[in-house]
Short mmCIF file of C-alpha atoms and ligand atoms in Angstrom, two decimals:
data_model
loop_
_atom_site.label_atom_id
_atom_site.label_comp_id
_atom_site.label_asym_id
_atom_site.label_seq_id
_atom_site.Cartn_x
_atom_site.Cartn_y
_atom_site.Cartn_z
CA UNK A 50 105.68 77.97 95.20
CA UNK A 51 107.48 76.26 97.69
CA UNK A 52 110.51 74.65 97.45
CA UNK A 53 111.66 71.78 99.45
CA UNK A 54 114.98 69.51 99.53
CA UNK A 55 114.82 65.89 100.36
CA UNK A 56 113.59 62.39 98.78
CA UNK A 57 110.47 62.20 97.28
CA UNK A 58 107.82 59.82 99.27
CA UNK A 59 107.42 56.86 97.31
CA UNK A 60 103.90 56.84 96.94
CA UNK A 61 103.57 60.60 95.83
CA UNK A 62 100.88 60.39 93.27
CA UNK A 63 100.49 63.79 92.77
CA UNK A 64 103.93 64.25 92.26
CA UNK A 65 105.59 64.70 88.59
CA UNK A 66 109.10 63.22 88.79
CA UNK A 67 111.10 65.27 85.79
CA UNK A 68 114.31 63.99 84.95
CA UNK A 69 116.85 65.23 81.61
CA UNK A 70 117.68 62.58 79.32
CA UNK A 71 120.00 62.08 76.54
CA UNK A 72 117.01 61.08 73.86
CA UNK A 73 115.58 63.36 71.18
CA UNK A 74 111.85 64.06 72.38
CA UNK A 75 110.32 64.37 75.93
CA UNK A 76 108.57 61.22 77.13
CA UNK A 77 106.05 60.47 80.23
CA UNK A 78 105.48 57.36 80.81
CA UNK A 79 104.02 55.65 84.03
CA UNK A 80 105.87 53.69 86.63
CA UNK A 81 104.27 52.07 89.66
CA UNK A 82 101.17 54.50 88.93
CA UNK A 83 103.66 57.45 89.43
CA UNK A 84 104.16 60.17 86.13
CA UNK A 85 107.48 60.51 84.78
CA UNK A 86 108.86 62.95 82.72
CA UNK A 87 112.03 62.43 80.79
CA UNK A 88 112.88 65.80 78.93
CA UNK A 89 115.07 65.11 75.97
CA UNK A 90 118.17 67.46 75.90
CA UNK A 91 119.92 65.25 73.07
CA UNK A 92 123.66 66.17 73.59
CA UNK A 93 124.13 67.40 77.42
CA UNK A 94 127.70 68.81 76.00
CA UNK A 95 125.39 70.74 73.40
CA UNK A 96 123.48 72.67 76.50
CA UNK A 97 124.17 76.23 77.09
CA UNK A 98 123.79 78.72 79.73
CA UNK A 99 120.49 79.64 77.22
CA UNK A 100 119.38 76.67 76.81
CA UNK A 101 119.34 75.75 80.63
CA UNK A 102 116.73 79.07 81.55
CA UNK A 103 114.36 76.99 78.58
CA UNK A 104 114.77 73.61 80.45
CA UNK A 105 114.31 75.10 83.77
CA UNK A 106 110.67 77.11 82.21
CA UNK A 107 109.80 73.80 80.24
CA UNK A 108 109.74 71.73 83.40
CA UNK A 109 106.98 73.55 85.27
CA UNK A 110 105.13 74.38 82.11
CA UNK A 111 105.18 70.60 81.46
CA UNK A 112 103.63 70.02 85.03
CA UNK A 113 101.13 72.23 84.74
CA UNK A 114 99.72 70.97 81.60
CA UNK A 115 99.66 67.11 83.38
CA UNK A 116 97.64 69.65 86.21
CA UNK A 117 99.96 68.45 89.19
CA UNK A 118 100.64 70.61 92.40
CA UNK A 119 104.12 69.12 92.71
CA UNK A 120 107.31 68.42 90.96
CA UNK A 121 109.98 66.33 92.06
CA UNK A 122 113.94 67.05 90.44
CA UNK A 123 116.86 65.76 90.93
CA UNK A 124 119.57 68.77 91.61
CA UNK A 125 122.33 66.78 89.50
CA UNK A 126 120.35 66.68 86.48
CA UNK A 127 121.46 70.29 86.00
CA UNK A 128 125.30 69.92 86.09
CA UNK A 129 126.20 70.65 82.40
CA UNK A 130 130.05 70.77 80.92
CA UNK A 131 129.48 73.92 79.16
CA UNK A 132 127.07 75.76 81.93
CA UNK A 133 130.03 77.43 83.92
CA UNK A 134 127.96 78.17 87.09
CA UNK A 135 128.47 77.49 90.58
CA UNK A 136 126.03 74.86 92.62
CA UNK A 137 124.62 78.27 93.98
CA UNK A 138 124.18 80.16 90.61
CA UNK A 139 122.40 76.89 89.24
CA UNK A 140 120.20 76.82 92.04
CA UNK A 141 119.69 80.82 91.89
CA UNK A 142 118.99 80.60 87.78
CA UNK A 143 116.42 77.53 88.93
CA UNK A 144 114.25 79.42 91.21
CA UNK A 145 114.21 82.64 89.11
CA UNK A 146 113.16 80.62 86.16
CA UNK A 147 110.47 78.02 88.01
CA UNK A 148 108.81 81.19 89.36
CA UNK A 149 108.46 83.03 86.16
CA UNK A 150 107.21 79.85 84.69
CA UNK A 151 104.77 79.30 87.25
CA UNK A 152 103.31 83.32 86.53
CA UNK A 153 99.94 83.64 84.38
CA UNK A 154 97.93 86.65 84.89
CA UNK A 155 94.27 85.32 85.93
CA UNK A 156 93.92 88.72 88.40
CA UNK A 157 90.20 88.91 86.02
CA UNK A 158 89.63 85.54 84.95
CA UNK A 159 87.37 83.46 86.71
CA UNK A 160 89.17 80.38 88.05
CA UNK A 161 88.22 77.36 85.68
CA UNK A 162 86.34 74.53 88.29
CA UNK A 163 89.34 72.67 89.03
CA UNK A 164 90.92 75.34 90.08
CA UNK A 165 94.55 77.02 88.59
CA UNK A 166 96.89 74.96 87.23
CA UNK A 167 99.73 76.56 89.49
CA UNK A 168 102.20 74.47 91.09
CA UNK A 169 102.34 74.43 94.22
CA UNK A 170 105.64 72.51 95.31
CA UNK A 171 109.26 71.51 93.66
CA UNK A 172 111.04 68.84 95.70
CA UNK A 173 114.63 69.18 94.85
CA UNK A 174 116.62 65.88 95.68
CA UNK A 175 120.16 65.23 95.90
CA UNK A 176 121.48 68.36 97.43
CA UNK A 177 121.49 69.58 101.10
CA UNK A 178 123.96 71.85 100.96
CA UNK A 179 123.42 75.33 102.33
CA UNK A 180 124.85 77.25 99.16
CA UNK A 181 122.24 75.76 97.00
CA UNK A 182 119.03 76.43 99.56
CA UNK A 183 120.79 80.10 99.49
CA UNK A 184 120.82 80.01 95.40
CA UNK A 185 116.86 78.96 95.50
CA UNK A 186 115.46 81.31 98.20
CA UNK A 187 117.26 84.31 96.04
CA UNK A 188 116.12 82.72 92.89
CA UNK A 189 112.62 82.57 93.99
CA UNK A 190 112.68 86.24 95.27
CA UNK A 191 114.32 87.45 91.97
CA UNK A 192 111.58 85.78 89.95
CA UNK A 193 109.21 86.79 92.47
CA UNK A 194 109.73 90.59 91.58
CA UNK A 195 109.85 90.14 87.84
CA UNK A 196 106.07 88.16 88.03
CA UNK A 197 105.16 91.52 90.10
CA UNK A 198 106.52 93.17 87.13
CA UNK A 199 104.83 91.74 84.50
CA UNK A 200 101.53 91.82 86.98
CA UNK A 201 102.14 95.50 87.02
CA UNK A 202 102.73 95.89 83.26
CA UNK A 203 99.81 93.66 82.08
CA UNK A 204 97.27 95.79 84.16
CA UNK A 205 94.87 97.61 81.66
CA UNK A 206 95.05 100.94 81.22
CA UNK A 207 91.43 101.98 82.28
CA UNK A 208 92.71 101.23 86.08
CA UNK A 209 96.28 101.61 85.65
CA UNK A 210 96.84 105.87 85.76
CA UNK A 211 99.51 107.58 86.71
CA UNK A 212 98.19 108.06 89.83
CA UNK A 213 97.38 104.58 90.39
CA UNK A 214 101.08 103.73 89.10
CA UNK A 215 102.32 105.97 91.61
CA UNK A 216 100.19 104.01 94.50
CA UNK A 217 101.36 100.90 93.31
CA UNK A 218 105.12 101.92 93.71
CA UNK A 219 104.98 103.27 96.87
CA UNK A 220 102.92 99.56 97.95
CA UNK A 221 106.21 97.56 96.00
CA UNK A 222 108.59 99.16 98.42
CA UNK A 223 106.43 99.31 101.56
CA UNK A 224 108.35 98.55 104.74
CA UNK A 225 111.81 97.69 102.58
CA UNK A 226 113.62 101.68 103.11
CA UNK A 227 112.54 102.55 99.59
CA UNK A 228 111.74 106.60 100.34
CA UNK A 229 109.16 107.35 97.75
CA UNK A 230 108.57 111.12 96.62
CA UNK A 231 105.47 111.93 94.23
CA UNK A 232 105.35 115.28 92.54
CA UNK A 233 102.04 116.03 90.83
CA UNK A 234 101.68 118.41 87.89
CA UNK A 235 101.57 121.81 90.24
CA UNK A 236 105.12 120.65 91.07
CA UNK A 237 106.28 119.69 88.23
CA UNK A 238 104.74 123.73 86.31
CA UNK A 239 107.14 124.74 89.24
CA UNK A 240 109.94 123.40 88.21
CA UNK A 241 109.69 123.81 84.61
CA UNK A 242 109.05 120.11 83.76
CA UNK A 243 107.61 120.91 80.04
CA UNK A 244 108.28 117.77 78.54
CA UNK A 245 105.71 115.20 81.17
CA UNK A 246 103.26 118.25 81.24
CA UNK A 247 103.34 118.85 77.66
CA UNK A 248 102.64 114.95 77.06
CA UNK A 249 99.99 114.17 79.70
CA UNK A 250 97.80 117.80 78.42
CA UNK A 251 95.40 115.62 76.18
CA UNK A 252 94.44 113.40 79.09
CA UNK A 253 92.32 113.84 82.21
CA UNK A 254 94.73 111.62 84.18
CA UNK A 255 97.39 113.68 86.51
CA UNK A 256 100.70 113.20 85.79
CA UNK A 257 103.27 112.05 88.05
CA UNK A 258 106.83 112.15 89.01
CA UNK A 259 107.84 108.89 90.97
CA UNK A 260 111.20 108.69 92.80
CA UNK A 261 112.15 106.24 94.51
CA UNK A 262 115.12 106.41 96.95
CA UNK A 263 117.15 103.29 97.99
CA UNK A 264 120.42 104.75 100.33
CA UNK A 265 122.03 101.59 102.02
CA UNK A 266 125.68 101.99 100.64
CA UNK A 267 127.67 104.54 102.14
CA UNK A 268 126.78 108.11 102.58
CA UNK A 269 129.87 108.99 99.93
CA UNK A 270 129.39 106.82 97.36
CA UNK A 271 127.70 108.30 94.09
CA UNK A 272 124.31 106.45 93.05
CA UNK A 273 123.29 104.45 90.32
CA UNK A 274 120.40 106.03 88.77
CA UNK A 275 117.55 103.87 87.22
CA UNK A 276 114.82 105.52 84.87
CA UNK A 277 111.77 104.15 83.43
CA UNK A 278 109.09 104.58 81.20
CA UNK A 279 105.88 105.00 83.11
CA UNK A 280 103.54 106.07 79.81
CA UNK A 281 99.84 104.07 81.33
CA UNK A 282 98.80 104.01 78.00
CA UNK A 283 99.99 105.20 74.58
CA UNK A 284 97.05 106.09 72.22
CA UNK A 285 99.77 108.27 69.86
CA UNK A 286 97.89 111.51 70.84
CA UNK A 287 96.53 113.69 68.25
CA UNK A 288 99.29 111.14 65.92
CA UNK A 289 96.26 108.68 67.09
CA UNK A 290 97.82 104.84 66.63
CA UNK A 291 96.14 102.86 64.04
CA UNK A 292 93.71 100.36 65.88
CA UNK A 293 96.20 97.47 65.21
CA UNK A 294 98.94 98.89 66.50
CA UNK A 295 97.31 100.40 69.98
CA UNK A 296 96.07 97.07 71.66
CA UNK A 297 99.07 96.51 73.82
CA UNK A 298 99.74 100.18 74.80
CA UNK A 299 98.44 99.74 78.28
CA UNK A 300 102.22 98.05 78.76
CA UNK A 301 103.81 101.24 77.68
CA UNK A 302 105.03 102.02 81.12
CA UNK A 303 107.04 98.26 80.94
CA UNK A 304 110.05 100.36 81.85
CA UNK A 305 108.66 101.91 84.80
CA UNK A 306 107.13 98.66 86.25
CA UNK A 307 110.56 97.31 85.85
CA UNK A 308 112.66 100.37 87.63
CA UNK A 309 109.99 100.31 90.63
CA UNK A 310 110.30 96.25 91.01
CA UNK A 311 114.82 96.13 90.43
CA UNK A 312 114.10 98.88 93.49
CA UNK A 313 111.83 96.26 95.38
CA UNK A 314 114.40 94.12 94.55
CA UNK A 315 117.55 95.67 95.47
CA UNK A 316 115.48 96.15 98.88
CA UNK A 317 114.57 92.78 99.18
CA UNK A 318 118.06 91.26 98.64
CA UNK A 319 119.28 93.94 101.05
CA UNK A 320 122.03 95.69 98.61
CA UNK A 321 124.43 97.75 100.00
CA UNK A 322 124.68 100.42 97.33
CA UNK A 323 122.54 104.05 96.64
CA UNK A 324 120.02 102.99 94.15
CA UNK A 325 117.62 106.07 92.84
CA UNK A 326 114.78 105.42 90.45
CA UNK A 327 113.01 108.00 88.81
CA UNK A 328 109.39 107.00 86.91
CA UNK A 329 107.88 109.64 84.82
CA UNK A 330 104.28 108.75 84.34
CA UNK A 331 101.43 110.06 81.99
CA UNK A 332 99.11 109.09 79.98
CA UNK A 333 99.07 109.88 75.96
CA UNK A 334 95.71 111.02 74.72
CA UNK A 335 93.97 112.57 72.04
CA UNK A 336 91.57 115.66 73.25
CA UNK A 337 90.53 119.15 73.07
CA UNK A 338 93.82 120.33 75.35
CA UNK A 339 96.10 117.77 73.57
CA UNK A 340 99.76 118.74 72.81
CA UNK A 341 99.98 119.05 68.75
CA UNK A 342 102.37 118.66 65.99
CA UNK A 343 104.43 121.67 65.80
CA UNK A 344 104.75 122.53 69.87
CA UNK A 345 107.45 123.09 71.13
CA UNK A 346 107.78 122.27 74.68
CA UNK A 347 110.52 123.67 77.26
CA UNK A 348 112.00 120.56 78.83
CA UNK A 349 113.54 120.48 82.85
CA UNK A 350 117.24 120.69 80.81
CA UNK A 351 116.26 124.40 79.13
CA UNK A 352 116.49 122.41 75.85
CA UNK A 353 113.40 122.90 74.19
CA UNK A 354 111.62 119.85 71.94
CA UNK A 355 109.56 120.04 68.86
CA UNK A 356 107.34 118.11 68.49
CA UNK A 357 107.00 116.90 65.28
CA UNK A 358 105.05 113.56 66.02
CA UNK A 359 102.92 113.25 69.53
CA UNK A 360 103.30 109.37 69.37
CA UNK A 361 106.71 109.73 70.22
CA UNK A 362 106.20 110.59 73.48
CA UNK A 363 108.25 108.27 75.57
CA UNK A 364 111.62 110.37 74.58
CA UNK A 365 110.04 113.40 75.39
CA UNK A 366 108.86 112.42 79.09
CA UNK A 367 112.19 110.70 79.31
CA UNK A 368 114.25 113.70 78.65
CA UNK A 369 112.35 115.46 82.02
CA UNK A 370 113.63 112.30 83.31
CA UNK A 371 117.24 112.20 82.30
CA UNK A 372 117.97 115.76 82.89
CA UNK A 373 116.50 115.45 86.64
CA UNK A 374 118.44 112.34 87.34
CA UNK A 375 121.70 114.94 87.03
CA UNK A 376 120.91 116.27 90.29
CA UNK A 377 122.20 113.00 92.12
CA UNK A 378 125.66 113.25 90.82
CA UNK A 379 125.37 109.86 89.35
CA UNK A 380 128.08 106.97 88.88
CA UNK A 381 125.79 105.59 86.06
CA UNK A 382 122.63 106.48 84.66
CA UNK A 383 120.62 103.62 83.09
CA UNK A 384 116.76 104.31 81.18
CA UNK A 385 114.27 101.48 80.46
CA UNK A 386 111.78 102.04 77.95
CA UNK A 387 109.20 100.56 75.49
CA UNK A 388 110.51 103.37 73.18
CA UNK A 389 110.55 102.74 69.43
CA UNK A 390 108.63 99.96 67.04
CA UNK A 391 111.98 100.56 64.89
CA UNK A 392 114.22 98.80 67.99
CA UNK A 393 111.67 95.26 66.85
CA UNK A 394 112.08 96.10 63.41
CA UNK A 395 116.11 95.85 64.09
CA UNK A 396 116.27 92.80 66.51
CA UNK A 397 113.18 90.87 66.13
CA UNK A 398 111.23 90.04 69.91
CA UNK A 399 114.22 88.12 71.61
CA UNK A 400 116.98 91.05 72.59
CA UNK A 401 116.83 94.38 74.03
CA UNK A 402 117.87 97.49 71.98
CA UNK A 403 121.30 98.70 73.92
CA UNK A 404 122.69 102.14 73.35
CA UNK A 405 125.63 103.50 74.85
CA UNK A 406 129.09 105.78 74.26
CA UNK A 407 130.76 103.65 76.42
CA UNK A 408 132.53 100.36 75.24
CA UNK A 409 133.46 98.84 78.54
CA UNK A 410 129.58 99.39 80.02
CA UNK A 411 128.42 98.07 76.31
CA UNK A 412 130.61 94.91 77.12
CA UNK A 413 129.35 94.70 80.76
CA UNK A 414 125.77 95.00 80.08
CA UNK A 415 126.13 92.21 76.94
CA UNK A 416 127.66 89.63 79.20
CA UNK A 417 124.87 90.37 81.84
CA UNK A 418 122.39 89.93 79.66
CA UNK A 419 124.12 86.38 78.94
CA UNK A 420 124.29 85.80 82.58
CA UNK A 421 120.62 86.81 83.08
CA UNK A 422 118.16 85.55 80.40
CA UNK A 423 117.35 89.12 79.48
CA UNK A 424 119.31 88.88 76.41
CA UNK A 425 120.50 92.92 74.90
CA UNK A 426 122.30 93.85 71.90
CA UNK A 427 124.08 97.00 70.48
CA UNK A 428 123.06 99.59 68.04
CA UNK A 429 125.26 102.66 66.72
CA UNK A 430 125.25 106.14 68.75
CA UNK A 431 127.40 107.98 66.52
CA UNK A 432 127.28 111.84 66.99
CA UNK A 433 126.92 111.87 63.41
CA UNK A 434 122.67 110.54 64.03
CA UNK A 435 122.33 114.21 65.49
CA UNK A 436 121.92 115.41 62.34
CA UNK A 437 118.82 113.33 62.21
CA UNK A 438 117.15 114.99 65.38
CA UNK A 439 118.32 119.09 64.60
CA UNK A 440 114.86 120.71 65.04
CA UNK A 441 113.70 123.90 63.11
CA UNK A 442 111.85 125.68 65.41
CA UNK A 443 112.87 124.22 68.64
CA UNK A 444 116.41 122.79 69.38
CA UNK A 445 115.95 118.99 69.16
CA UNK A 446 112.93 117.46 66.94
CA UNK A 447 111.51 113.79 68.73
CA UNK A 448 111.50 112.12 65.17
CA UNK A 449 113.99 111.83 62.74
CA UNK A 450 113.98 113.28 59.36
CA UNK A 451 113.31 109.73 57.74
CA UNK A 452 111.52 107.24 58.30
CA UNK A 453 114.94 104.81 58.86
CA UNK A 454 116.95 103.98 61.92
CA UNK A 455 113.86 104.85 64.24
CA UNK A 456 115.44 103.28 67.44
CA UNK A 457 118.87 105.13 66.95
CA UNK A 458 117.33 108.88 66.20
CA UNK A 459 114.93 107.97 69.50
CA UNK A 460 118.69 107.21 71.39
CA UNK A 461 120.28 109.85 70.08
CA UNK A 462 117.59 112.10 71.19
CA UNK A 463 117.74 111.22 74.53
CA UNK A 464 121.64 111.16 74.55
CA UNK A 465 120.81 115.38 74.13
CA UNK A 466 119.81 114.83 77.93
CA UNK A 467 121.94 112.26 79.40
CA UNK A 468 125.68 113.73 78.36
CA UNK A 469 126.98 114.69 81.71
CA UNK A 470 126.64 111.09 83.38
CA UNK A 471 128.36 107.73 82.32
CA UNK A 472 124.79 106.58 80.35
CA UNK A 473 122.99 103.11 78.84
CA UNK A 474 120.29 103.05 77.22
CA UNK A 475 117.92 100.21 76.78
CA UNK A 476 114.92 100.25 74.26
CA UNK A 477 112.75 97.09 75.78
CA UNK A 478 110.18 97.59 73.18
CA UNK A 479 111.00 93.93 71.16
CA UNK A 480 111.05 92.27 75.36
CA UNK A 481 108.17 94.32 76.19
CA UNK A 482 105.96 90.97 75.88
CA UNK A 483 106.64 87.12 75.98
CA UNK A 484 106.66 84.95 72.64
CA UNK A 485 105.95 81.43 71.56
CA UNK A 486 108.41 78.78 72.75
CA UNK A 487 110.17 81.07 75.65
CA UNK A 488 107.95 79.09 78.10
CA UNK A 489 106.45 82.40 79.85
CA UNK A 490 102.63 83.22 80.17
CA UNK A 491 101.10 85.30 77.23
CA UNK A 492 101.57 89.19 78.09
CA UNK A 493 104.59 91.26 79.76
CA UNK A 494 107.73 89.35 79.81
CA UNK A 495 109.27 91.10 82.76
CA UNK A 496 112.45 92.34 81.08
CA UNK A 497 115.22 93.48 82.23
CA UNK A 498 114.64 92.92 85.68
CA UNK A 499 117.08 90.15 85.83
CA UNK A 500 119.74 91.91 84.12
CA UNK A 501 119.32 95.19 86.11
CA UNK A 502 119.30 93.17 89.58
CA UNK A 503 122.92 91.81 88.16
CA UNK A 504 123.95 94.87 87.18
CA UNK A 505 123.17 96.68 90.74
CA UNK A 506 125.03 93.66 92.31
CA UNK A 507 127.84 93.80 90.23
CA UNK A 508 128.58 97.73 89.35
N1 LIG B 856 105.30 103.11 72.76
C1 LIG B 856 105.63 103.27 71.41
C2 LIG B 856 106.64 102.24 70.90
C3 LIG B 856 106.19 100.80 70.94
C4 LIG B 856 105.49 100.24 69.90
C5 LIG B 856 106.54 100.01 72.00
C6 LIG B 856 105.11 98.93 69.93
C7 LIG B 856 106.16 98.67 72.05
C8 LIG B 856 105.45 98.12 71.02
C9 LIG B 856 106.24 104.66 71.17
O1 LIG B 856 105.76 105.66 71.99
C10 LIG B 856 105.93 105.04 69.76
O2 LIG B 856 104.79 105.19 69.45
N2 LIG B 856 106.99 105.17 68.95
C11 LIG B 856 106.82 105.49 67.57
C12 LIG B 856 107.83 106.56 67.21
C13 LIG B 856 107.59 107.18 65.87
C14 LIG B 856 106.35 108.05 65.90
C15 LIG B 856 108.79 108.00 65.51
C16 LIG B 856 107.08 104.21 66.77
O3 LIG B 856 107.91 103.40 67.18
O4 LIG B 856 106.41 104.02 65.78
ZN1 LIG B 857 103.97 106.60 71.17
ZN1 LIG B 858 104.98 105.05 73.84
#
């Protein structure tokens, strides 16, 4: 969408003017022929930083169900006492927002006769300054990347392989520094990546081993490390999924599309930092040549895994992952995935799953979650959850020995990788897609995009 500072003409028909208002409900009424839109925010000293990403949604999801093209606001509306942000960060948290709002994924739906509800234009009055253009244009490329994100993440898994993953990264980060390494599966036999291999034997896709290189800070500083998910679809392996609970599996590499597009992002915004992302990618499938229950797979560390359950894959392609992120000598090592139905069980669909040993990152990551949208909240990593994970025939088992605390035994497994690196973990499985009321387009919901792009900023 575009967006465009000045007064509205005065005989804009196909413009929706949107206003906040101090009443209960949200009203549109018609003046002079013209639509207006009076969303109720009851108390504005009741509005919170929370609140405010809902608002900013609400107003172009209104639009587009009164099918205009544009939407005329008035930048003071947005001043509230308890919102401590800057004319910029208001601006910034406006254009993420309206973007994300704006996203539907129609790539295979024919377009209805009138054509797309999208909007098209947001006139923004009352402002000129140069700080809050600023705030929108990075607004609009932040939300930008997370739409590309959750384009990436809702692609079905009949066209969205490994190898096709790996194509689609490399195309994210054309012409914006991003170095992009692929190693197939003869690469990976080489180096002894038994986790990915072990995972991705059932299928007939190739696995792949994305990295992604971002090296703009200086040539001494240590990188942040970013690594996702990149499972194209989850079927549980020979530990087949019941039918219910397999439809959504094609967005089992949510944490992958994420890494490649905070990369795109960090590119985009021109960071000066060392930003590394690493994307291990395979497909889980039931076959002939399937990994079974009671492998036990050699992993990149020299730990070995047994498997006890092939639907918990995700930790085992992530601990391939983990230990290979070591070899950048990393300031901070943070993993995305869509790892555990326990981490929804815990938290419901409105926070991220975070894990980590470290109480001042658990603090930083909380408050930019706040600062974000993509909301995260703490479970335990107590050494005493090893106990859990102790294998029998191999050195760490991939499921716990009950069937509690399924998110924490899936961190703690990991944790067996990531010890020699300051280390967060997030489980976006309850983010992994949108829900009623949050104003976003049915399907992937983007997260953590937002918070990582903070994070690289910030750390
Ligand atoms: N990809 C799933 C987890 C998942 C489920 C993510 C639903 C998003 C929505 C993961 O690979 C998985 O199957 N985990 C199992 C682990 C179990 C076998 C220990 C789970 O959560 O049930
Ligand atoms: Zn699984
Ligand atoms: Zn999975």
């Amino acid at each position: 969408m575009k967006i465009t500072f000045g007064d509205v003409p005065k005989k804009a028909k196909d413009t929706l003017r949107v206003s906040l208002a101090s009443q209960k409900t949200t009203d549109v009424t018609l003046i002079d022929g013209i639509r207006h839109v009076a969303i109720g925010i009851d108390d504005p000293k009741k509005v919170t930083l929370r609140r405010l990403f809902l608002i900013a949604r609400q107003i172009i999801a209104i639009a587009k169900v009164q099918k205009v093209k544009r939407v005329a606001i008035h930048f003071s509306d947005f001043h509230f006492p308890e919102v401590e942000l800057s004319r910029r960060e208001v601006a910034e948290l406006l254009g993420a927002n309206f973007e994300m709002a704006n996203f539907e994924f129609v790539k295979y739906k024919t377009p209805p006769p009138e054509g797309w509800s999208f909007i098209e234009e947001v006139i923004v009055s009352g402002t000129s300054w140069d700080d809050v253009r600023e705030g929108f244009k990075i607004g609009q490329v932040i939300g930008d990347e997370v739409n590309k994100c959750r384009a990436l993440a809702n692609t079905p898994g009949g066209e969205m392989t490994p190898k096709k993953l790996a194509q689609e990264a490399k195309s994210a980060v054309k012409g914006l520094g991003v170095h992009v390494t692929v190693f197939g599966e003869r690469a990976m036999k080489k180096i002894g990546m038994g986790g990915v291999l072990g995972v991705s034997r059932g299928s007939d896709e190739e696995a792949q081993f994305i990295i992604l290189e971002y090296k703009k800070g200086s040539v001494k500083e240590k990188p942040i490390v970013l690594v996702g998910k990149g499972v194209t679809f989850d079927t549980g392996g020979l530990n087949l999924k019941p039918e219910n609970y397999m439809y959504e599996m094609h967005m089992d590499m949510s944490g992958g599309a994420a890494v490649i597009h905070t990369l795109a992002l960090a590119a985009r915004l021109k960071l000066k930092k060392n930003i590394i992302g690493i994307i291990p990618a395979v497909e889980n499938m039931p076959s002939g040549s399937s990994y079974h229950p009671g492998d036990v797979l050699r992993s990149y560390s020299g730990k070995t895994i047994e498997v006890l359950n092939t639907d918990a894959e995700g930790r085992i392609i992530l601990a391939d992952g983990l230990a290979y992120a070591k070899k950048y000598n990393p300031r901070l090592v943070v993993d995305v995935a869509t790892l555990t139905g326990a981490a929804s069980a815990a938290l419901g669909s409105r926070a991220t799953a975070l894990f980590t040993k470290d109480e001042k990152l658990e603090r930083l990551f909380r408050n930019l979650g706040e600062e974000s949208g993509d909301f995260v909240w703490p479970l335990p990593l107590w050494d005493e959850y090893e106990e859990e994970i102790k294998g029998t025939f191999g050195d760490w088992a991939n499921v716990g020995k009950t069937r509690y605390g399924g998110a924490i035994n899936a961190a703690i497994f990991l944790y067996q990788f990531a010890k020699e690196y300051p280390w967060v973990h997030l489980d976006i499985a309850p983010r992994m897609t949108s829900i009623e009321g949050e104003y976003l387009a049915k399907g992937a919901a983007g997260a953590p995009v937002r918070l990582l792009i903070k994070l690289l900023e910030r750390f």
